[in-house]
Amino acid sequence: MNYEQFFGRINYLLSIAKEKERQALIRGENYNVFDIIGLTTNEVKLHSSFIADLLNPNGLHGLGIKPLRHFSDILRLQLTDEDLLSAEVIKEYHISNISDDYTFGGDIDILIKIKDYFLAIENKINAIDQPKQLLRYKNFIKRNPHTLLYLTLDGHEPSEDSSCDLKPKTDYQCISYGVEIQKWLQEILVLSINRPLVRETIQQYLKVIRKLTHQDMEEIDRTELFKAMDKNPDVVREITNSQWYYRKHLVENYIIKPLKEYFKGKGFEWYQDDNFKDQAKESGFGIFLPEWVKMICIEFDKYDYSSGFYGVWDPKKRGSEVSLLLGNKKTDSWPYGWKYLSKYSSWNISVAEDIISGKVYNYVIEIFENLYKQISEKPELYPMN
């Protein structure tokens, strides 16, 4: 098992792919309107809107029921063309205000009504699961024949806090942008061959999907990569089995360890917990001065450092509308608001290069320093004792 030789070959293939990417940039082939207007990770304004229009038989694409037909076939739904002609596609369907026990209400990202049948899609790019979110949607649509889809970049399962006792493949189905959506878009490209504007827009959107799912290597280069992997299946197996451990290695050695040293040098205390300050299902870390009650902190999904958000945690639940620090989102535990990490929302292998180079570490430092500056300058708004 020659790891060095294997990685040398992989690095060579990747260098060829990078050079092709550089040449494509020079030729203007990477021009993408979605990148330019900054919507590539916006669930509502880009992804839900774009997908909903394509699924709509009356959408601006002018392809009628064909996109919905292909989507239905990929999911193996037993729907006739006559059924599909009656489809009503609604984006951000408002059920009702969320109930006190979180078991009913909310907004379904995409709801398709096909006669008495409901097809509901919960779309997740960067946002974390809300409490009992899938359960709420299931409770709404279960009165009708229905299918509940949980759409993510990689097809992962929802959190237990969202799905509760729902059973995968029975109560809901996980699909991904990397597989089902990409396959569906490829099929629509063929359908739109005589509609150049539709075709070009879908091609640009496909590039966004490939970039988000880290599949932007050309097919010919990927084939060469697979050939190298075929010759070293034992190495590939070991790498595949070590993904979770490697991700943990990256986070602990290139983010957590230097952060601890940095804040210790400034006199801060460090807090870290797998069940972060009783925030169910989450883990995170924070910093505070010895005289503080509250903390500046970042919280993640406890299993894979994904869907990170940050804020100032306060067990005394102090805070008012005038003391909001981050957007307009606030809870009892986050009385000054909270915000998703706009960059590096997930600390996984896809951003390994930036983790190793220190870019992620520096990004986190900037977040903490900015929050510390704001709360230090206005102690009347953000009391720390």
XYZ file of C-alpha atoms in Angstrom:
385
model
C 0.000 0.000 0.000
C 1.886 3.077 -1.261
C 0.024 6.133 0.009
C 2.602 8.609 -1.265
C 2.505 7.255 -4.808
C -1.306 7.171 -4.795
C -1.668 10.745 -3.578
C 1.005 11.866 -6.036
C -1.077 10.497 -8.916
C -4.270 12.081 -7.560
C -2.522 15.423 -7.122
C -1.320 15.267 -10.732
C -4.862 14.642 -12.013
C -6.220 17.477 -9.889
C -3.570 19.845 -11.231
C -4.735 19.067 -14.777
C -8.346 19.780 -13.780
C -7.316 23.087 -12.143
C -5.454 24.146 -15.277
C -8.539 23.413 -17.382
C -10.576 25.495 -14.953
C -8.095 28.359 -15.309
C -8.300 28.195 -19.095
C -12.111 28.123 -18.940
C -12.009 31.267 -16.804
C -9.834 33.027 -19.390
C -12.304 32.072 -22.126
C -15.251 33.363 -20.084
C -16.827 29.919 -19.746
C -17.305 30.339 -16.000
C -19.553 33.364 -16.388
C -22.582 32.591 -14.238
C -25.357 35.031 -13.441
C -26.204 33.237 -10.173
C -22.626 33.702 -8.920
C -22.627 37.354 -9.942
C -25.765 38.293 -8.028
C -24.692 36.271 -4.991
C -27.602 33.852 -4.750
C -25.808 30.506 -5.002
C -26.639 29.429 -1.432
C -29.957 31.261 -1.031
C -32.595 28.593 -0.441
C -35.659 30.758 -1.023
C -34.644 33.333 -3.623
C -32.767 30.922 -5.878
C -33.169 27.218 -5.204
C -36.782 26.916 -4.081
C -37.887 29.541 -6.616
C -36.038 27.941 -9.523
C -37.116 24.386 -8.715
C -40.713 25.438 -8.066
C -40.971 27.161 -11.458
C -39.543 24.144 -13.278
C -42.025 21.864 -11.508
C -44.923 24.168 -12.349
C -46.741 23.047 -15.541
C -47.518 26.739 -16.094
C -43.956 27.865 -15.359
C -42.033 30.343 -17.488
C -39.984 27.498 -19.005
C -42.851 26.714 -21.401
C -42.263 22.952 -21.175
C -45.654 22.181 -19.686
C -45.847 19.085 -17.482
C -42.626 17.529 -18.832
C -40.290 18.650 -15.993
C -42.835 17.542 -13.382
C -43.305 14.272 -15.277
C -39.576 13.526 -15.141
C -39.365 14.531 -11.469
C -42.270 12.216 -10.701
C -40.608 9.372 -12.592
C -37.300 9.800 -10.737
C -39.212 9.520 -7.455
C -41.309 6.624 -8.853
C -44.568 8.358 -8.038
C -47.657 6.766 -9.553
C -49.071 9.888 -11.238
C -50.670 10.118 -14.680
C -50.263 12.994 -17.133
C -53.866 13.888 -16.428
C -52.990 14.161 -12.735
C -49.991 16.371 -13.481
C -52.038 18.761 -15.602
C -53.961 19.706 -12.459
C -50.799 20.422 -10.423
C -50.694 23.616 -8.383
C -47.184 24.554 -7.222
C -46.915 26.855 -4.204
C -43.646 28.231 -2.825
C -43.395 29.009 0.910
C -46.830 27.530 1.623
C -48.010 28.916 4.955
C -49.839 26.300 7.025
C -50.450 28.465 10.093
C -48.516 29.980 12.967
C -46.428 27.348 14.722
C -48.286 25.844 17.660
C -46.977 26.105 21.219
C -45.900 22.452 21.205
C -44.259 22.828 17.745
C -46.302 19.975 16.276
C -48.265 21.994 13.723
C -47.795 25.038 11.508
C -44.941 26.723 9.688
C -44.069 27.238 6.027
C -43.447 24.383 3.580
C -40.737 25.379 1.080
C -42.552 23.854 -1.917
C -45.997 22.295 -1.842
C -47.472 20.699 -4.958
C -51.184 19.922 -4.905
C -52.157 17.334 -7.506
C -55.896 16.756 -7.120
C -56.145 15.285 -3.605
C -52.443 14.326 -3.506
C -49.772 16.480 -1.767
C -46.067 16.513 -2.659
C -44.182 18.541 -0.017
C -40.503 19.490 -0.303
C -38.403 20.745 2.602
C -35.332 22.364 1.040
C -32.102 22.665 3.048
C -28.916 24.292 1.755
C -27.345 25.876 4.835
C -30.228 26.336 7.266
C -30.438 24.090 10.303
C -33.513 22.018 11.101
C -36.177 23.694 13.188
C -37.782 21.933 16.177
C -40.210 19.235 14.983
C -40.128 20.760 11.498
C -40.666 17.603 9.422
C -43.194 16.343 11.965
C -45.206 19.572 11.567
C -45.315 19.223 7.797
C -46.184 15.549 8.047
C -49.053 16.339 10.404
C -50.442 18.775 7.833
C -50.229 16.607 4.708
C -51.002 13.205 6.271
C -54.738 13.787 5.846
C -54.212 13.330 2.101
C -52.300 10.867 -0.060
C -48.842 12.409 0.044
C -45.059 12.294 -0.291
C -42.742 14.274 1.997
C -39.258 15.019 0.615
C -36.234 16.194 2.596
C -33.898 17.800 0.037
C -30.262 18.539 0.940
C -26.974 18.881 -0.912
C -25.829 15.358 -0.036
C -29.035 13.535 0.889
C -28.349 13.266 4.627
C -31.042 12.463 7.165
C -32.845 15.233 9.096
C -32.016 15.755 12.752
C -33.972 13.763 15.310
C -35.260 17.072 16.668
C -36.921 17.732 13.303
C -38.178 14.263 12.359
C -38.994 13.063 15.902
C -40.467 9.564 15.527
C -40.973 9.697 11.752
C -39.465 6.787 9.864
C -37.181 7.353 6.853
C -38.359 5.886 3.521
C -41.788 5.378 5.073
C -42.843 8.774 6.437
C -40.399 10.836 4.384
C -37.793 10.419 1.663
C -34.317 11.971 1.540
C -33.116 13.241 -1.839
C -30.087 15.304 -2.812
C -28.984 18.026 -5.179
C -25.939 15.905 -5.966
C -27.952 12.942 -7.295
C -31.706 13.330 -7.897
C -31.820 17.060 -8.680
C -28.755 16.913 -10.906
C -30.150 13.914 -12.808
C -33.491 15.697 -13.201
C -31.871 18.887 -14.516
C -29.856 16.890 -17.055
C -33.101 15.413 -18.361
C -34.690 18.858 -18.625
C -31.675 20.064 -20.617
C -32.558 17.510 -23.280
C -36.197 18.645 -23.219
C -35.193 22.299 -23.687
C -32.948 21.814 -26.702
C -35.194 24.093 -28.801
C -35.425 26.729 -26.064
C -31.921 28.255 -25.916
C -32.635 30.710 -23.067
C -34.181 28.003 -20.897
C -31.370 25.604 -21.718
C -28.612 28.133 -20.960
C -30.221 29.122 -17.639
C -30.488 25.482 -16.564
C -26.873 24.896 -17.575
C -25.775 27.794 -15.387
C -27.901 26.514 -12.513
C -26.375 23.045 -12.959
C -22.929 24.595 -12.540
C -24.105 26.100 -9.266
C -25.302 22.672 -8.095
C -22.052 20.990 -9.112
C -20.066 23.626 -7.288
C -22.149 23.332 -4.123
C -21.912 19.531 -4.187
C -18.211 19.564 -5.153
C -18.803 17.765 -8.456
C -17.393 20.397 -10.787
C -14.607 18.185 -12.188
C -15.106 17.355 -15.872
C -16.260 13.829 -16.695
C -13.078 12.933 -18.585
C -10.923 13.986 -15.610
C -13.170 12.145 -13.186
C -12.788 8.985 -15.301
C -8.997 9.225 -14.984
C -9.399 9.760 -11.252
C -11.523 6.620 -11.003
C -8.895 4.617 -12.913
C -6.287 5.608 -10.338
C -8.689 4.627 -7.576
C -9.362 1.273 -9.281
C -5.657 0.438 -8.974
C -5.631 1.208 -5.262
C -8.954 0.006 -3.801
C -7.395 -0.662 -0.380
C -6.215 2.945 -0.116
C -9.603 4.259 -1.250
C -11.363 2.079 1.306
C -9.145 3.322 4.124
C -9.661 6.963 3.106
C -13.428 6.489 2.857
C -13.606 4.830 6.261
C -11.508 7.595 7.809
C -13.560 10.575 6.607
C -15.239 11.311 9.933
C -11.965 10.948 11.839
C -10.166 13.191 9.362
C -12.835 15.870 9.638
C -12.485 15.718 13.427
C -8.706 15.932 13.041
C -9.021 19.037 10.865
C -11.384 20.842 13.230
C -9.552 19.968 16.431
C -6.023 20.692 15.168
C -6.528 23.655 12.834
C -9.489 25.442 14.448
C -10.153 24.450 18.070
C -6.544 24.119 19.253
C -5.294 27.470 17.885
C -8.495 29.203 19.036
C -7.929 27.978 22.591
C -4.361 29.289 22.529
C -5.438 32.623 21.033
C -8.162 33.328 23.586
C -6.100 32.063 26.528
C -3.524 34.674 25.596
C -6.226 37.332 25.896
C -7.443 36.133 29.280
C -10.628 34.411 28.126
C -12.033 31.181 29.503
C -12.985 28.409 27.038
C -16.222 26.421 27.198
C -16.967 23.352 25.102
C -19.695 20.732 25.459
C -21.204 17.988 23.313
C -24.607 19.099 24.606
C -23.916 22.774 24.510
C -25.498 24.594 27.450
C -28.628 22.431 27.264
C -29.240 23.357 23.622
C -30.679 19.980 22.590
C -29.009 18.024 19.799
C -26.289 20.650 19.343
C -22.654 21.021 20.328
C -20.534 24.100 20.385
C -17.914 26.198 22.064
C -17.719 29.653 23.530
C -15.473 32.161 25.268
C -16.076 34.348 28.298
C -14.199 36.393 30.868
C -14.228 35.123 34.482
C -16.615 37.870 35.602
C -19.105 37.225 32.787
C -22.381 35.334 33.010
C -22.909 35.146 29.253
C -20.700 33.793 26.461
C -19.853 34.576 22.873
C -20.305 31.262 21.149
C -20.692 29.190 18.000
C -23.025 26.193 17.854
C -23.062 23.271 15.411
C -24.787 20.027 14.634
C -23.103 17.757 17.146
C -22.140 15.023 14.688
C -20.536 16.725 11.720
C -19.810 20.411 12.413
C -22.466 21.471 9.921
C -25.021 24.297 9.854
C -23.123 26.524 12.236
C -24.570 29.667 13.801
C -23.279 32.123 16.359
C -24.336 34.742 18.869
C -24.137 35.819 22.503
C -25.625 33.256 24.872
C -27.209 34.565 28.082
C -28.761 32.292 30.760
C -30.500 35.313 32.308
C -32.364 35.850 29.018
C -31.710 39.579 29.008
C -32.193 41.516 25.832
C -34.650 43.728 24.009
C -35.397 44.884 20.498
C -32.932 47.761 20.895
C -30.133 45.399 21.900
C -30.276 43.069 18.887
C -26.794 42.342 17.568
C -27.488 39.894 14.776
C -30.401 40.347 12.417
C -33.910 40.080 13.803
C -33.696 36.553 15.179
C -33.796 36.093 18.943
C -34.728 33.408 21.444
C -34.626 33.169 25.230
C -31.120 31.725 25.121
C -29.978 34.084 22.360
C -31.609 37.364 23.480
C -29.391 39.523 21.277
C -30.132 37.532 18.147
C -28.160 34.898 16.287
C -26.927 34.360 12.753
C -25.851 31.509 10.482
C -22.218 31.425 9.488
C -22.355 33.134 6.105
C -19.038 31.585 5.137
C -17.739 28.132 6.053
C -21.143 27.100 7.373
C -19.942 23.487 7.473
C -16.473 22.444 8.607
C -15.937 19.334 6.543
C -13.527 17.876 4.008
C -14.850 20.122 1.233
C -13.141 23.102 2.904
C -10.091 21.174 4.139
C -7.699 23.401 2.191
C -9.052 26.544 3.849
C -9.060 24.875 7.267
C -5.407 23.864 6.943
C -4.341 27.257 5.573
C -5.937 29.042 8.548
C -8.681 30.842 6.608
C -11.461 29.249 8.674
C -9.625 29.999 11.917
C -9.190 33.648 10.912
C -12.859 33.854 9.948
C -13.888 32.626 13.406
C -11.497 35.061 15.106
C -13.082 37.920 13.143
C -16.574 36.885 14.302
C -15.565 36.721 17.968
C -13.583 39.954 17.863
C -16.451 41.868 16.245
C -18.979 40.621 18.799
C -16.626 41.324 21.703
C -16.052 44.863 20.431
C -19.781 45.550 20.152
C -20.743 44.248 23.597
C -17.732 45.891 25.264
C -18.520 49.335 23.868
C -22.143 49.296 25.097
C -22.305 47.605 28.526
C -25.660 49.266 29.209
C -27.182 47.222 26.357
C -25.178 44.052 26.897
C -24.592 43.585 30.659
C -22.122 40.785 31.271
C -22.702 40.124 34.992
